[in-house]
Amino acid sequence: MDNKFPGKDISSEDLKSKFPLVAKKNNNHRSTFEVAGAKFGEELITFAGPNMVESKELILDVAKNVKEIGANFLRGGAFKPLTFPYRNNKYTETREKGIKWLSEAKDKYNIPIITEVMEEKFIPLVAEVADIIQIGSRNMQNYPFLTACAKTQKPIMLKRHYGSSLRDWLGAAEYILFEGNEKVILCERGVSVPHTHRSTSRFLLDLQVVPAAKEVTHLPIVADPSHATFWRPWVRSMSLAGVAAGADGIMLEVHPDPENAAVDPLQPINYAEFRKLYPEMQNIYKKFWS
Ligand code: PEP
Ligand code: MN
């Protein structure tokens, strides 16, 4: 594990002095915890929903369908890190309204919520509705923000920045545990590399980080093949591969009409695709990991 280039990969000294809370205490150390009935580390957890909480009608329909299929959590962003500042009627964040619709979907269909917060002033609003607070890849190293989210003591999903090493990612997770908040879930969502094998694809799913993370940390790790592949036809195989690689959960963009999704329409799968994929993922998990 020790190498000639300290700072890039993880040394045994890092485990003791840089992220002692995140590091495994022994080979068998694995965090298991429950969030709204979902047992992280003990069962395969699925998160499903649209990229963006586009409308009340959309989020209620998705909640009903993904709950019925078996998803543990409804995902969807009301506050979105959109790459460019231009907006139109469709391509626009729903913000406070979106959080309210998520809350209605949660109550109506009895499905817990994971949603992103991007600004400190909205942490209390999001924490009231979210069962898990999502910290997006772009905020992964915003340390005061990590600390502020951690202080809510809500479970947190920390998405990996697409340019981050495992070492820097675990350093960011340590900031959350440092506040006494132990319910931290890592999420691999694709890394930025020179090749993605397709012009429409932005990132590359780093499946190797799953066993690499599990070698050094006790925290659960989830894979997000939707954001990583950016390309619907690859989502099924990469989801199955993510489970086979040892991921504790899979986050998926699911939309009733993917081609007309307001954001990233190339990546969501539809209800029928999720219905087919869900038991396939569960079967691989049961066969290899339980
Ligand atoms: C998301 O999950 O909607 C999202 C914006 O992800 P990321 O931060 O990984 O880009
Ligand atoms: Mn997204």
XYZ file of N, CA and C in Angstrom, residues 83-191:
327
model
N -24.859 22.446 -15.328
C -23.518 22.818 -15.802
C -23.457 24.213 -16.434
N -24.572 24.649 -17.045
C -24.565 25.964 -17.696
C -25.680 26.822 -17.103
N -25.498 28.147 -17.099
C -26.449 28.998 -16.360
C -27.759 29.288 -17.089
N -27.879 28.909 -18.353
C -29.079 29.283 -19.111
C -30.254 28.384 -18.754
N -31.433 28.979 -18.704
C -32.639 28.254 -18.295
C -33.756 28.492 -19.292
N -34.694 27.557 -19.356
C -35.949 27.805 -20.060
C -37.063 27.180 -19.232
N -38.271 27.155 -19.756
C -39.413 26.674 -18.967
C -39.218 25.263 -18.436
N -38.571 24.432 -19.237
C -38.416 23.035 -18.866
C -37.130 22.824 -18.064
N -36.078 23.460 -18.539
C -34.750 23.244 -17.960
C -34.543 24.292 -16.863
N -35.152 24.033 -15.707
C -35.038 24.997 -14.614
C -35.249 24.278 -13.287
N -34.519 24.697 -12.280
C -34.657 24.041 -10.969
C -36.009 24.389 -10.354
N -36.580 23.426 -9.620
C -37.860 23.717 -8.963
C -37.677 24.104 -7.492
N -36.478 23.980 -6.981
C -36.058 24.516 -5.687
C -37.054 24.230 -4.544
N -37.502 25.262 -3.819
C -38.358 25.028 -2.643
C -39.633 24.273 -3.002
N -40.195 24.611 -4.182
C -41.408 23.896 -4.631
C -41.110 22.405 -4.798
N -39.968 22.127 -5.402
C -39.569 20.733 -5.637
C -39.427 19.968 -4.335
N -38.883 20.617 -3.309
C -38.736 19.957 -1.997
C -40.125 19.641 -1.425
N -41.057 20.558 -1.612
C -42.422 20.336 -1.136
C -43.062 19.144 -1.866
N -42.843 19.057 -3.166
C -43.416 17.926 -3.932
C -42.778 16.607 -3.498
N -41.477 16.635 -3.208
C -40.823 15.412 -2.706
C -41.469 14.983 -1.398
N -41.755 15.963 -0.558
C -42.372 15.678 0.732
C -43.766 15.068 0.541
N -44.507 15.594 -0.429
C -45.836 15.043 -0.715
C -45.734 13.609 -1.240
N -44.754 13.367 -2.112
C -44.557 12.022 -2.662
C -44.186 11.044 -1.552
N -43.342 11.517 -0.647
C -42.903 10.683 0.483
C -44.094 10.268 1.338
N -44.959 11.246 1.644
C -46.117 10.959 2.493
C -47.143 10.090 1.779
N -47.389 10.410 0.515
C -48.441 9.693 -0.210
C -48.065 8.233 -0.483
N -46.803 7.986 -0.823
C -46.417 6.622 -1.222
C -45.493 5.931 -0.230
N -45.258 6.602 0.901
C -44.470 5.984 1.963
C -43.109 5.507 1.437
N -42.423 6.421 0.773
C -41.084 6.097 0.257
C -40.104 7.173 0.742
N -39.001 6.752 1.346
C -38.028 7.744 1.826
C -37.329 8.481 0.670
N -36.749 9.607 1.015
C -36.223 10.541 0.014
C -34.722 10.745 0.161
N -34.037 10.788 -0.994
C -32.668 11.307 -1.029
C -32.658 12.463 -2.014
N -32.139 13.601 -1.581
C -32.100 14.757 -2.478
C -30.907 15.639 -2.137
N -30.466 16.372 -3.144
C -29.234 17.165 -3.004
C -29.502 18.538 -2.396
N -28.529 18.989 -1.609
C -28.525 20.385 -1.172
C -27.204 20.974 -1.630
N -27.262 22.232 -2.078
C -26.051 22.860 -2.638
C -25.627 24.114 -1.902
N -26.553 24.688 -1.130
C -26.218 25.934 -0.437
C -26.547 25.773 1.035
N -25.680 26.339 1.848
C -25.821 26.173 3.290
C -27.187 26.670 3.784
N -27.678 27.761 3.198
C -28.941 28.324 3.711
C -30.129 27.387 3.509
N -30.027 26.423 2.604
C -31.139 25.501 2.371
C -31.002 24.178 3.138
N -29.936 24.046 3.902
C -29.743 22.773 4.626
C -30.937 22.459 5.543
N -31.432 23.407 6.347
C -32.566 23.063 7.231
C -33.803 22.607 6.456
N -34.109 23.273 5.345
C -35.280 22.903 4.539
C -35.124 21.491 3.976
N -33.965 21.202 3.421
C -33.735 19.884 2.816
C -33.698 18.805 3.900
N -33.071 19.124 5.023
C -32.935 18.131 6.104
C -34.291 17.731 6.679
N -35.266 18.629 6.567
C -36.594 18.331 7.097
C -37.292 17.231 6.282
N -37.035 17.203 4.986
C -37.731 16.264 4.091
C -36.866 15.055 3.745
N -35.579 15.284 3.566
C -34.692 14.206 3.096
C -34.402 13.219 4.218
N -34.471 11.921 3.872
C -34.005 10.887 4.792
C -32.500 10.742 4.665
N -31.993 11.033 3.455
C -30.552 11.090 3.221
C -30.271 12.390 2.469
N -29.317 13.151 2.974
C -28.887 14.360 2.271
C -27.829 13.958 1.252
N -28.022 14.372 0.011
C -27.018 14.101 -1.032
C -26.097 15.301 -1.168
N -24.800 15.036 -1.074
C -23.803 16.059 -1.395
C -23.262 15.701 -2.772
N -23.462 16.585 -3.722
C -23.123 16.310 -5.111
C -21.629 16.332 -5.338
N -21.252 15.733 -6.468
C -19.832 15.602 -6.770
C -19.129 16.954 -6.755
N -19.831 17.961 -7.224
C -19.173 19.272 -7.323
C -18.893 19.908 -5.968
N -19.563 19.473 -4.951
C -19.327 20.009 -3.598
C -18.484 19.085 -2.726
N -17.954 18.026 -3.316
C -17.290 17.008 -2.487
C -16.197 17.570 -1.597
N -15.500 18.581 -2.075
C -14.401 19.130 -1.256
C -14.704 20.524 -0.721
N -15.990 20.855 -0.613
C -16.367 22.131 0.007
C -16.476 21.861 1.517
N -15.357 21.962 2.193
C -15.263 21.451 3.567
C -16.204 22.144 4.566
N -16.321 23.491 4.538
C -17.287 24.093 5.481
C -18.716 23.601 5.208
N -19.024 23.360 3.930
C -20.349 22.862 3.567
C -20.550 21.426 4.068
N -19.518 20.599 3.935
C -19.596 19.221 4.447
C -19.875 19.238 5.944
N -19.161 20.123 6.638
C -19.310 20.221 8.092
C -20.730 20.664 8.457
N -21.242 21.642 7.716
C -22.597 22.136 8.003
C -23.641 21.037 7.760
N -23.481 20.281 6.687
C -24.416 19.167 6.426
C -24.284 18.109 7.522
N -23.053 17.812 7.896
C -22.804 16.774 8.909
C -23.474 17.120 10.229
N -23.489 18.399 10.574
C -24.039 18.833 11.865
C -25.543 18.573 11.988
N -26.232 18.369 10.869
C -27.666 18.026 10.966
C -27.842 16.642 11.581
N -26.758 15.846 11.549
C -26.781 14.438 11.994
C -27.723 13.580 11.156
N -28.060 14.055 9.961
C -28.825 13.228 9.022
C -27.848 12.331 8.269
N -28.305 11.156 7.812
C -27.452 10.354 6.939
C -27.058 11.158 5.691
N -25.845 10.928 5.227
C -25.323 11.707 4.095
C -24.751 10.788 3.028
N -25.146 11.041 1.775
C -24.472 10.379 0.653
C -23.481 11.371 0.065
N -22.224 10.969 0.036
C -21.155 11.822 -0.487
C -20.749 11.310 -1.857
N -21.158 12.032 -2.892
C -20.783 11.618 -4.244
C -19.336 11.999 -4.507
N -18.657 11.138 -5.214
C -17.242 11.373 -5.508
C -17.104 12.421 -6.607
N -16.238 13.363 -6.418
C -15.950 14.281 -7.521
C -15.326 13.500 -8.665
N -15.645 13.875 -9.901
C -15.179 13.103 -11.075
C -13.685 13.222 -11.333
N -13.028 14.078 -10.552
C -11.571 14.164 -10.695
C -10.842 13.759 -9.433
N -11.556 13.160 -8.493
C -10.965 12.925 -7.179
C -10.358 11.533 -7.030
N -9.242 11.491 -6.318
C -8.674 10.203 -5.910
C -9.526 9.631 -4.786
N -9.350 8.349 -4.533
C -10.016 7.727 -3.377
C -9.529 8.391 -2.087
N -8.254 8.754 -2.061
C -7.668 9.376 -0.871
C -8.373 10.701 -0.520
N -8.568 11.543 -1.537
C -9.236 12.828 -1.286
C -10.708 12.625 -0.920
N -11.328 11.641 -1.530
C -12.743 11.328 -1.258
C -12.900 10.901 0.205
N -12.020 10.025 0.652
C -12.104 9.561 2.044
C -11.770 10.690 3.017
N -10.882 11.587 2.590
C -10.584 12.767 3.417
C -11.838 13.620 3.614
N -12.615 13.760 2.542
C -13.869 14.532 2.628
C -14.867 13.813 3.542
N -14.955 12.491 3.412
C -15.867 11.722 4.285
C -15.456 11.872 5.750
N -14.156 11.965 5.995
C -13.671 12.105 7.374
C -14.220 13.378 8.022
N -14.361 14.449 7.223
C -14.937 15.696 7.759
C -16.338 15.453 8.331
N -17.089 14.567 7.696
C -18.461 14.298 8.153
C -18.430 13.456 9.429
N -17.629 12.418 9.425
C -17.529 11.571 10.625
C -16.947 12.349 11.802
N -16.077 13.295 11.478
C -15.442 14.131 12.504
C -16.484 14.908 13.314
N -17.650 15.165 12.718
C -18.741 15.866 13.429
C -19.614 14.895 14.213
N -19.193 13.636 14.297
C -19.980 12.655 15.048
C -21.097 12.047 14.213
N -21.098 12.341 12.929
C -22.128 11.813 12.039
C -21.570 10.579 11.330
N -22.076 9.424 11.702
C -21.468 8.177 11.220
C -22.211 7.535 10.066
N -23.387 8.067 9.744
C -24.160 7.449 8.654
C -23.773 8.089 7.326
N -22.637 7.655 6.819
C -22.104 8.208 5.578
C -22.065 7.098 4.533
N -22.568 7.431 3.348
C -22.593 6.490 2.229
C -21.778 7.129 1.104
N -20.828 6.398 0.565
C -20.042 6.891 -0.562
C -20.773 6.557 -1.853
N -20.639 7.413 -2.872
C -21.261 7.104 -4.164
C -20.302 7.401 -5.312
N -19.949 6.346 -6.020
C -19.117 6.468 -7.235
C -20.040 6.806 -8.397
N -19.754 7.895 -9.107
C -20.665 8.371 -10.146
C -19.948 8.659 -11.474
N -18.758 8.063 -11.600
C -18.034 8.233 -12.858
C -16.928 9.255 -12.727
N -15.833 8.962 -13.410
C -14.670 9.860 -13.377
C -14.419 10.419 -14.771
